[in-house]
PDB file of C-alpha atoms in Angstrom:
ATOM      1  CA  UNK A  13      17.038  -8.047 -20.222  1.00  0.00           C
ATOM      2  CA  UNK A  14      14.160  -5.793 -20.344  1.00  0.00           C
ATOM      3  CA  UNK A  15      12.973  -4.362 -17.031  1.00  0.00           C
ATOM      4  CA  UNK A  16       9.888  -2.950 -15.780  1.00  0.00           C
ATOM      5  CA  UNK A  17      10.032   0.835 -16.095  1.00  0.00           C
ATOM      6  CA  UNK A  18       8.125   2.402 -13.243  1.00  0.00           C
ATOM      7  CA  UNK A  19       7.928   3.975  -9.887  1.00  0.00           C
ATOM      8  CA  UNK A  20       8.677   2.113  -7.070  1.00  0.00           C
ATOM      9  CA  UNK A  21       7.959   2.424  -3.178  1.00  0.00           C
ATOM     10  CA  UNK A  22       9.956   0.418  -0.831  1.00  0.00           C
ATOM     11  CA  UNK A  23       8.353  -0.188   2.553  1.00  0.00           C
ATOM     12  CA  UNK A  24      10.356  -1.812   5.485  1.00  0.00           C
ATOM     13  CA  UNK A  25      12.971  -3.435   3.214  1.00  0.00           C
ATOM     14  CA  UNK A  26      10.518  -6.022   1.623  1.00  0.00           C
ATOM     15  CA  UNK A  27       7.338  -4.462   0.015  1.00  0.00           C
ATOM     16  CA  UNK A  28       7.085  -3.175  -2.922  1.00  0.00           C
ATOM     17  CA  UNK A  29       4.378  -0.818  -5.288  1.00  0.00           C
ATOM     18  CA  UNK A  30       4.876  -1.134  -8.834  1.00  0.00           C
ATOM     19  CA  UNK A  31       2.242   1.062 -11.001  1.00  0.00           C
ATOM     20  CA  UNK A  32       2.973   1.078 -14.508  1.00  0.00           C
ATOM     21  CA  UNK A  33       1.493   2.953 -17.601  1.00  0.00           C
ATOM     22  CA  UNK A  34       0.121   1.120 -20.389  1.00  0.00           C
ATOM     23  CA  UNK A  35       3.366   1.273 -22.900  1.00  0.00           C
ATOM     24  CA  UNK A  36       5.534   0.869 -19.509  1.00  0.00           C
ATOM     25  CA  UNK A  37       3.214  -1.906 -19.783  1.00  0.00           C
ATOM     26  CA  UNK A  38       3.808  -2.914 -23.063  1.00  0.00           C
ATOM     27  CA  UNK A  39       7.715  -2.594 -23.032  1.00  0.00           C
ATOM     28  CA  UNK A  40       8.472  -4.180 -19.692  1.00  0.00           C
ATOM     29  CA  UNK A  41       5.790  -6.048 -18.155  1.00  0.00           C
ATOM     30  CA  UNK A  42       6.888 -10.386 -18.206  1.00  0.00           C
ATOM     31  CA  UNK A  43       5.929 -11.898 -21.002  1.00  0.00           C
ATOM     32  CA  UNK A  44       3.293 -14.197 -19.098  1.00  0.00           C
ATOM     33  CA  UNK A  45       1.463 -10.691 -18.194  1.00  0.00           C
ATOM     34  CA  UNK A  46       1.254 -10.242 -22.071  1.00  0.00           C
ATOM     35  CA  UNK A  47       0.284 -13.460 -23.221  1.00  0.00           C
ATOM     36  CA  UNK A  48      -2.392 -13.924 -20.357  1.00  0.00           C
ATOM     37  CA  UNK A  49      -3.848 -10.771 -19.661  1.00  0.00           C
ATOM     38  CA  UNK A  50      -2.279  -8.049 -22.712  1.00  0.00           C
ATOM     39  CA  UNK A  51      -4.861  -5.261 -22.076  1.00  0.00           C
ATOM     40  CA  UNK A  52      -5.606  -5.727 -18.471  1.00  0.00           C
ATOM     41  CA  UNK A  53      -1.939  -6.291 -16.556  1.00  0.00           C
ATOM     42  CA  UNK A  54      -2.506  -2.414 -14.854  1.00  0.00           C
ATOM     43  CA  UNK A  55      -0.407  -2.330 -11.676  1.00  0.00           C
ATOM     44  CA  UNK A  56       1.221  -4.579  -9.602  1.00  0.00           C
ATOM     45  CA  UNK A  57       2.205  -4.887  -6.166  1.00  0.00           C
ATOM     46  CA  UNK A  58       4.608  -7.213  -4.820  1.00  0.00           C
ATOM     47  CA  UNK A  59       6.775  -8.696  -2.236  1.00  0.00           C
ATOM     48  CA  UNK A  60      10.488 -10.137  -1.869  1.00  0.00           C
ATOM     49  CA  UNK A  61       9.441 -13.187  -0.600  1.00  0.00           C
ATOM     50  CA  UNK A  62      13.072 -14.928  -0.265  1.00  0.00           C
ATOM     51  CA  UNK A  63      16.537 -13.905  -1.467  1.00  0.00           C
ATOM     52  CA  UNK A  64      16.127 -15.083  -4.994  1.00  0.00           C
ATOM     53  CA  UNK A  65      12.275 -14.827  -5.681  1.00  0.00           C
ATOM     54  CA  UNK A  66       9.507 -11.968  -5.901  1.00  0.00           C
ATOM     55  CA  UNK A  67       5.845 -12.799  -4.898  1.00  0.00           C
ATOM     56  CA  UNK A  68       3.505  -9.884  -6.742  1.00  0.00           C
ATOM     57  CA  UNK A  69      -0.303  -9.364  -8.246  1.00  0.00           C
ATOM     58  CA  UNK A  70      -1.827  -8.403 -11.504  1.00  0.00           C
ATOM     59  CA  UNK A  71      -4.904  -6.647 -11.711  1.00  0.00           C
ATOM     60  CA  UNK A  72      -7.642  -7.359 -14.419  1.00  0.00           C
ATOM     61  CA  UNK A  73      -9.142  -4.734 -16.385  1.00  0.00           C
ATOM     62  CA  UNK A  74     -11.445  -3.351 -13.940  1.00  0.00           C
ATOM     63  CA  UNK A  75      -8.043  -2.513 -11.709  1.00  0.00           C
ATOM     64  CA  UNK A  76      -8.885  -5.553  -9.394  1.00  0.00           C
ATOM     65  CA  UNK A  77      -5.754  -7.138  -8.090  1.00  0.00           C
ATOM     66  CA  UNK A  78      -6.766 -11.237  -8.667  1.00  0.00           C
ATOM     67  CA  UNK A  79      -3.678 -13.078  -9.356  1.00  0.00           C
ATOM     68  CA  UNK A  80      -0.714 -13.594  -7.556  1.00  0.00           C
ATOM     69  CA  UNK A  81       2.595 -15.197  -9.564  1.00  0.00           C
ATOM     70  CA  UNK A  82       5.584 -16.130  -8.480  1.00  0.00           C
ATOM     71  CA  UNK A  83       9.067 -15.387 -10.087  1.00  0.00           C
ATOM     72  CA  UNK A  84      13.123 -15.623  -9.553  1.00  0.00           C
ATOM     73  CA  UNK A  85      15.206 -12.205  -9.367  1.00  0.00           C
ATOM     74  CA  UNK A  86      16.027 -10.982 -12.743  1.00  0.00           C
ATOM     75  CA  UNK A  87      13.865 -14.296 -14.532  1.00  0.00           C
ATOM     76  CA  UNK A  88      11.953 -13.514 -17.304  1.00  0.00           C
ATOM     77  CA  UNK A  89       8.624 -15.870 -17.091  1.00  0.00           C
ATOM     78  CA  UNK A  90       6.782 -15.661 -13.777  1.00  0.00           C
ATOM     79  CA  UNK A  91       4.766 -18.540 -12.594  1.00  0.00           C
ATOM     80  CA  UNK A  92       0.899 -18.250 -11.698  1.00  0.00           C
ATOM     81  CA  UNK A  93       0.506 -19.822  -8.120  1.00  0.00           C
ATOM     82  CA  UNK A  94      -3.150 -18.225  -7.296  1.00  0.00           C
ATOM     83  CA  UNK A  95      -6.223 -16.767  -8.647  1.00  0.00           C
ATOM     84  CA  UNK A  96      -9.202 -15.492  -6.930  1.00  0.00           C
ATOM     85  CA  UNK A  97     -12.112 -15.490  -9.168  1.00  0.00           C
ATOM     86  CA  UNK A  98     -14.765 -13.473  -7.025  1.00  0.00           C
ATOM     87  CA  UNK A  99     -15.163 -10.624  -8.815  1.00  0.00           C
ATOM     88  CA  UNK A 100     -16.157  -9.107  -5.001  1.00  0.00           C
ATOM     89  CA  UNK A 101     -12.476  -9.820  -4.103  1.00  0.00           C
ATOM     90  CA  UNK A 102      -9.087  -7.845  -3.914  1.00  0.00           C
ATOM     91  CA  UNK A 103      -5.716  -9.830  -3.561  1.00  0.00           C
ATOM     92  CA  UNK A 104      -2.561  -8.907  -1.872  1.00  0.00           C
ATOM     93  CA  UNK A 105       0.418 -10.664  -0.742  1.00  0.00           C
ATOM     94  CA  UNK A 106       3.050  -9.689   2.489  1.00  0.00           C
ATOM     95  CA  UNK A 107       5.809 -11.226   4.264  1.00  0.00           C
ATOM     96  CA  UNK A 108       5.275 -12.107   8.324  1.00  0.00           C
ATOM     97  CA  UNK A 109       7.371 -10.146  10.434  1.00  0.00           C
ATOM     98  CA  UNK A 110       9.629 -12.928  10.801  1.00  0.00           C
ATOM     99  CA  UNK A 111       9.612 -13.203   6.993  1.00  0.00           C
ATOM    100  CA  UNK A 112       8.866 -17.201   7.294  1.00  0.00           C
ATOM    101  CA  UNK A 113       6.106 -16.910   5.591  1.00  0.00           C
ATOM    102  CA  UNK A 114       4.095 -15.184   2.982  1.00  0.00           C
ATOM    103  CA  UNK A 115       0.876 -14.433   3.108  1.00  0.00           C
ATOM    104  CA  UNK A 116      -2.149 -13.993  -0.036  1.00  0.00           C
ATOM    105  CA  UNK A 117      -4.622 -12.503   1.442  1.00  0.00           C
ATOM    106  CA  UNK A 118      -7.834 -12.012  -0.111  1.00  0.00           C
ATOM    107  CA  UNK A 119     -10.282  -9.230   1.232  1.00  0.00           C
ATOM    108  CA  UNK A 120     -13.860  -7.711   0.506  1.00  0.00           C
ATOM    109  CA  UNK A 121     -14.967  -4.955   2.738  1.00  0.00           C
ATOM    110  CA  UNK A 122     -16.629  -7.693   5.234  1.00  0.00           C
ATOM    111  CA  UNK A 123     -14.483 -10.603   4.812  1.00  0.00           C
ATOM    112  CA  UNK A 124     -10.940 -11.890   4.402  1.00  0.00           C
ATOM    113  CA  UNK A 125      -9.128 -15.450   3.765  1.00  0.00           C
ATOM    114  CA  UNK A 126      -5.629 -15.792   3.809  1.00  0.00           C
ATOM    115  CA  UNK A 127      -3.352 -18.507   2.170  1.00  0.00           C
ATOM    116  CA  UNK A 128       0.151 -19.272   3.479  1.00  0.00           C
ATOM    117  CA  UNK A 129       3.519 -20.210   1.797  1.00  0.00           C
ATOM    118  CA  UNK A 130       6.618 -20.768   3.778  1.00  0.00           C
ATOM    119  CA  UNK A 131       9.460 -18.507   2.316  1.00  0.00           C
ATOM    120  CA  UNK A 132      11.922 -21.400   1.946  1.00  0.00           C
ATOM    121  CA  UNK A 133       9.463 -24.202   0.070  1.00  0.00           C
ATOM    122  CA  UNK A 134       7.535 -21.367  -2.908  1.00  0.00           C
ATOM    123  CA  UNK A 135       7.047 -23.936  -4.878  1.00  0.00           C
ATOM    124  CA  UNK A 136       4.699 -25.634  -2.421  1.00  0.00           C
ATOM    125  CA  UNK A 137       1.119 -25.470  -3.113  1.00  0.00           C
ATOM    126  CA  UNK A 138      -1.081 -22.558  -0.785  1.00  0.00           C
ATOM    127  CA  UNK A 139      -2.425 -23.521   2.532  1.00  0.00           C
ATOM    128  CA  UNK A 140      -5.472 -22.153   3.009  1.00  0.00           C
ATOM    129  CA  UNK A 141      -5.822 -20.964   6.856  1.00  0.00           C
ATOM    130  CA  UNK A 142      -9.717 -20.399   7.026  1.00  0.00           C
ATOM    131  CA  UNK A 143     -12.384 -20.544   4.743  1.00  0.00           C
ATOM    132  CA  UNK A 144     -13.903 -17.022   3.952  1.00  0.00           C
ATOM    133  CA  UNK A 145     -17.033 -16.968   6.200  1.00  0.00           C
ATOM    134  CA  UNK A 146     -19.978 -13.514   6.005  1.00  0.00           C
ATOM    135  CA  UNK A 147     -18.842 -10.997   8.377  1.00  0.00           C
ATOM    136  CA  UNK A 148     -15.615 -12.115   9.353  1.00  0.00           C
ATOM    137  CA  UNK A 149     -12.337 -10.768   8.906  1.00  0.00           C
ATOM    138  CA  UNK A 150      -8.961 -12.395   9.922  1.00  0.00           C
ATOM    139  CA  UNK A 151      -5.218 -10.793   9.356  1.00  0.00           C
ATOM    140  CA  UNK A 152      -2.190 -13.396   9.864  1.00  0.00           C
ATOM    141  CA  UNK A 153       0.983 -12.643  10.629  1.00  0.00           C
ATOM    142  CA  UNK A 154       4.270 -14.755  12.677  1.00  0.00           C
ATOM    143  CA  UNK A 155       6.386 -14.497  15.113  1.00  0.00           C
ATOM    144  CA  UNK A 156       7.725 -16.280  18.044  1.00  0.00           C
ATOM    145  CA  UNK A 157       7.643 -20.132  16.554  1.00  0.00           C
ATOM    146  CA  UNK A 158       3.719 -19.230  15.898  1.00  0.00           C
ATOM    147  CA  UNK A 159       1.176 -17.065  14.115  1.00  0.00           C
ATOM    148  CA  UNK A 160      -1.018 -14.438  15.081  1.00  0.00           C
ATOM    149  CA  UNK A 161      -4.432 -13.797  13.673  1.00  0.00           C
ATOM    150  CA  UNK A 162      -6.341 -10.115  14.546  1.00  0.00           C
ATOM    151  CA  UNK A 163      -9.489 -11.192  13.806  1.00  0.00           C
ATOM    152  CA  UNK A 164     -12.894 -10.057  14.623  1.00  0.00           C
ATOM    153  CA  UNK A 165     -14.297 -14.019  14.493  1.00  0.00           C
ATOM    154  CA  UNK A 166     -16.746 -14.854  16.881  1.00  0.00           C
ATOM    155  CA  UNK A 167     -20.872 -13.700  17.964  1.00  0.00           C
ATOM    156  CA  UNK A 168     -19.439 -10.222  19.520  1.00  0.00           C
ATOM    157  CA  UNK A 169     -17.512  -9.632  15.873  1.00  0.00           C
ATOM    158  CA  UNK A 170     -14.784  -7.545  18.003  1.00  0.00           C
ATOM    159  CA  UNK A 171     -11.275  -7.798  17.049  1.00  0.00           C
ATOM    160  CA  UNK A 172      -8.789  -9.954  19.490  1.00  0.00           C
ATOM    161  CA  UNK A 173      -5.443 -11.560  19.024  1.00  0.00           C
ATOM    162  CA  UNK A 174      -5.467 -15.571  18.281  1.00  0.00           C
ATOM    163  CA  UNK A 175      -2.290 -17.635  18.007  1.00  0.00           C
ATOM    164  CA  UNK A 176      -1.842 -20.712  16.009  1.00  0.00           C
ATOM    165  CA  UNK A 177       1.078 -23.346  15.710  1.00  0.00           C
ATOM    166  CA  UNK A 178       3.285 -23.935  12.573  1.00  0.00           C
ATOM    167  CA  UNK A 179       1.568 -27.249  12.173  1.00  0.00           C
ATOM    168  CA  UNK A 180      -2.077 -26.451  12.868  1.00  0.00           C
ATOM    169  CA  UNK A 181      -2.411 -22.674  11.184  1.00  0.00           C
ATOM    170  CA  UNK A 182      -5.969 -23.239  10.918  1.00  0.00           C
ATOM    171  CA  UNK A 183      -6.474 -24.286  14.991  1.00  0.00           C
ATOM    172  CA  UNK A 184      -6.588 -20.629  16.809  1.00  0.00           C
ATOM    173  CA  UNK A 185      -6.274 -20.564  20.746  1.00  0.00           C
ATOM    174  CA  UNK A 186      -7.204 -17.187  22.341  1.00  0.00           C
ATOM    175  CA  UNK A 187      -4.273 -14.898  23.420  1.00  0.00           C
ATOM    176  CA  UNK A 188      -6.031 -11.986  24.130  1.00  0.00           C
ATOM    177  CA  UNK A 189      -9.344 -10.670  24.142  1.00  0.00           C
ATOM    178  CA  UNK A 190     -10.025  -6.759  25.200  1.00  0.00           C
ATOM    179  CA  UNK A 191     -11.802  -6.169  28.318  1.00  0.00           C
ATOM    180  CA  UNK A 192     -12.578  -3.363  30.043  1.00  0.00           C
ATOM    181  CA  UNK A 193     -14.106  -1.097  27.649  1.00  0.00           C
ATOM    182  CA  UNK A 194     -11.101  -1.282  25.488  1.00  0.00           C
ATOM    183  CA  UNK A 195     -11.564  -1.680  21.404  1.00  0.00           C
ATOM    184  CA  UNK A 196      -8.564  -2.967  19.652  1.00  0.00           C
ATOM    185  CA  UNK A 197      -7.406  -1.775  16.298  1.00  0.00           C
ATOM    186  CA  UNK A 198      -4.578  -2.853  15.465  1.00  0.00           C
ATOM    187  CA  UNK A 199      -0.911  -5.313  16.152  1.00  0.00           C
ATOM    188  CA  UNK A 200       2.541  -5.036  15.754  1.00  0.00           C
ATOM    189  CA  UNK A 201       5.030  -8.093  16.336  1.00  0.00           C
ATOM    190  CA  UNK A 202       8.714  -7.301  17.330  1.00  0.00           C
ATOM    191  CA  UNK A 203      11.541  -9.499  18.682  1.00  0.00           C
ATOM    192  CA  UNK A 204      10.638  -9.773  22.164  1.00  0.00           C
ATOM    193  CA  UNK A 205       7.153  -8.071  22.488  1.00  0.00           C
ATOM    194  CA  UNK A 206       3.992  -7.864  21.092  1.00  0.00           C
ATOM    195  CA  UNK A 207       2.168  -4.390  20.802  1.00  0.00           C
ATOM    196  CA  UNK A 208      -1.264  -3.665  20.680  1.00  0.00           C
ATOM    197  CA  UNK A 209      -3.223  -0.545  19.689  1.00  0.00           C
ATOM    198  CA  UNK A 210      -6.350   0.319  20.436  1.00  0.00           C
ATOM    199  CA  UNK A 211      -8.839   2.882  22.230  1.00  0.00           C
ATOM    200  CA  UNK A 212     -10.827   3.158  26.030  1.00  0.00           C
ATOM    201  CA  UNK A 213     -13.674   5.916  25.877  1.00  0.00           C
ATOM    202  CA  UNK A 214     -12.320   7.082  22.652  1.00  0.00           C
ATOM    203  CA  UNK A 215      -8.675   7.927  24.082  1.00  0.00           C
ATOM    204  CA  UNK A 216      -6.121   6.186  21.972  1.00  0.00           C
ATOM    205  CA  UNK A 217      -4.435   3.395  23.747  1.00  0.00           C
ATOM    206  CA  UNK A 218      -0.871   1.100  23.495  1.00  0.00           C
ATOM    207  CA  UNK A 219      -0.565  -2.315  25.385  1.00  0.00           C
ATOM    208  CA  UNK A 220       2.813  -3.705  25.216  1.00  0.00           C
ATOM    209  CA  UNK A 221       3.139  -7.354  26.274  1.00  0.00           C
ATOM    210  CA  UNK A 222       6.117  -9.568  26.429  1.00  0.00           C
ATOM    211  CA  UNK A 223       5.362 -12.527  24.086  1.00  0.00           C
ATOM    212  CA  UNK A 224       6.890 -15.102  26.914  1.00  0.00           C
ATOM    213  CA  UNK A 225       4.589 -13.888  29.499  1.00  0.00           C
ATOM    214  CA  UNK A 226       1.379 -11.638  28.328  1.00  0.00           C
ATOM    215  CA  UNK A 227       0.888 -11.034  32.324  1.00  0.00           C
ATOM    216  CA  UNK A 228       3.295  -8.266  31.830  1.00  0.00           C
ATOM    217  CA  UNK A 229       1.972  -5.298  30.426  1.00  0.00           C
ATOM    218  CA  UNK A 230       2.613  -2.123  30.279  1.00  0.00           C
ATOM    219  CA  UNK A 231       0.103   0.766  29.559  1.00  0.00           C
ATOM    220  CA  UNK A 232       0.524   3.743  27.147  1.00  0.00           C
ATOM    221  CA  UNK A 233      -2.728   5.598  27.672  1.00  0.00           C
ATOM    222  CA  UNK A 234      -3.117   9.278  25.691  1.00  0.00           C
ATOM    223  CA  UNK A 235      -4.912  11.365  28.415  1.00  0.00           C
ATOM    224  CA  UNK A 236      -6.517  13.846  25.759  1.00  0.00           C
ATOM    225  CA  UNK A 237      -9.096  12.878  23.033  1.00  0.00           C
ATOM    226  CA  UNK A 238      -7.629  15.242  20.599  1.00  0.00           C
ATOM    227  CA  UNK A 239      -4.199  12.915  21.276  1.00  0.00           C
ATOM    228  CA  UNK A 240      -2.439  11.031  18.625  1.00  0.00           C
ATOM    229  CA  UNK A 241      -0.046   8.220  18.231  1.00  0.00           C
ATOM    230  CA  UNK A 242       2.302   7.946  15.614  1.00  0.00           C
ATOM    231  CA  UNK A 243       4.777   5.403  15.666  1.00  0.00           C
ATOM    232  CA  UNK A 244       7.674   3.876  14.074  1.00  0.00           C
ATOM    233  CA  UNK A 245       9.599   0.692  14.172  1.00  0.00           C
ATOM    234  CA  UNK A 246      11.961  -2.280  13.052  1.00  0.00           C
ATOM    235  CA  UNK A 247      11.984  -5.808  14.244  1.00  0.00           C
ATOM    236  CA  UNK A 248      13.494  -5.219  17.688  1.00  0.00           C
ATOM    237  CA  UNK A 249      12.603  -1.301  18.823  1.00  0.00           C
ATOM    238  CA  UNK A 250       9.191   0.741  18.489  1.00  0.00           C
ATOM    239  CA  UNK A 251       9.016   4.277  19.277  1.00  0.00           C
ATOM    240  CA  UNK A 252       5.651   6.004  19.579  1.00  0.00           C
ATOM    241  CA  UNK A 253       5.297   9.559  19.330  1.00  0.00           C
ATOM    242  CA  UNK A 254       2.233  10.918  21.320  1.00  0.00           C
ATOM    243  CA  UNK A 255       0.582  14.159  19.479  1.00  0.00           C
ATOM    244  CA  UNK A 256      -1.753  16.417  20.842  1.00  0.00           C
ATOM    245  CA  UNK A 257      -3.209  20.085  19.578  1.00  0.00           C
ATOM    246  CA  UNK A 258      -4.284  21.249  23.304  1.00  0.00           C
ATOM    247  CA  UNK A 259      -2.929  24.149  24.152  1.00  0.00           C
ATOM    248  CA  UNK A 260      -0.942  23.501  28.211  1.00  0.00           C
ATOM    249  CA  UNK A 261      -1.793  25.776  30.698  1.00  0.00           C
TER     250      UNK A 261
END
């Protein structure tokens, strides 16, 4: 069976970057690309959704990533299971930590909506989380029997952490909201702990919190500006490496 010929980049065992030339195109790309879109297919990026099947976009001519198809390991034919027709829009698709669920998410530079699939029924139609709304963005991901939305919804527009159960994705309850003068930017979920990054007076800041009782917490606080955190991770350990160019007396 032909395959695609290109150069791939595999990110925590589940993600992948596929960018093709136009006769790598041509040769390898599924025959639906062909039919559908024979000029326009670019680059695709994808995820391993489940054991047997690959979630990825296709990008239309003007290199914007709008549909998202589904197909087995090793099939032939993919099948189309979204489109996003704004032309303002960009699609991608990821796996939750947890790899439950995927996620399409589709993004401008001021908004987001994300549509979830549960890894075990693909074949299931989308379920649409929240409607796109002006000025709000909204990232999903799972863990812990429920999800997780950083999201900036709401009249202050800064980010905070939401959750929301399996049955109700689109109900969010607040789980944590900064205070103090802290700005988050950004989550990570892990086994037994959720980890948030952020920054008080411009000093880079990590909050870890035990996801059966957020009252714990413990500060990482960078006492430098010029500091930087770099970290790495798997499901169940995080290591964060704290950088700094000032010179010790």
């Amino acid at each position: 069976a032909t395959t695609l010929q290109s150069s791939i980049s595999v990110v925590a065992k589940r993600h992948w970057v596929f960018q093709t030339s136009a006769a790598e195109r041509d040769a390898g790309c599924p025959q639906h690309c062909q039919n559908r879109e024979s000029t326009t297919a670019r680059s695709i990026g994808g995820v391993l959704a489940s054991q047997s099947t690959v979630l990825y976009t296709t990008a239309n001519s003007a290199g914007r990533p709008h549909l998202v198809w589904s197909q087995e390991v090793g099939g032939r034919e993919g099948t189309l299971i979204f489109e996003e027709k704004d032309e303002s829009c960009t699609v991608d698709v990821a796996v939750t930590r947890d790899g439950k669920y995927a996620t399409i998410n589709s993004n401008t530079r001021t908004s987001s909506e994300v549509h979830l699939l549960q890894t075990d029924r693909l074949t299931d139609a989308p379920l649409l989380v929240r409607a796109r709304e002006p000025l709000v963005e909204y990232y999903v991901d799972h863990a812990h029997g429920h999800f997780y939305v950083f999201t900036n919804v709401g009249s202050d527009r800064e980010y905070k952490v939401m959750l929301a159960r399996d049955f109700s994705p689109q109900q969010w309850l607040e789980f944590y909201k900064p205070k103090d003068g802290f700005v988050l930017q950004d989550i990570e979920l892990y086994e037994r702990f959720v980890v948030l990054y952020g920054a008080k007076d411009l000093v880079p800041v990590v909050m870890v919190m035990d996801a059966s009782d957020v009252s714990k917490e413990l500060l990482v606080l960078c006492e430098e500006d010029a500091c930087h955190i770099e970290k790495s991770h798997t499901t169940v350990s995080h290591a964060l490496h704290l950088i700094s160019s000032a010179v010790p007396n």
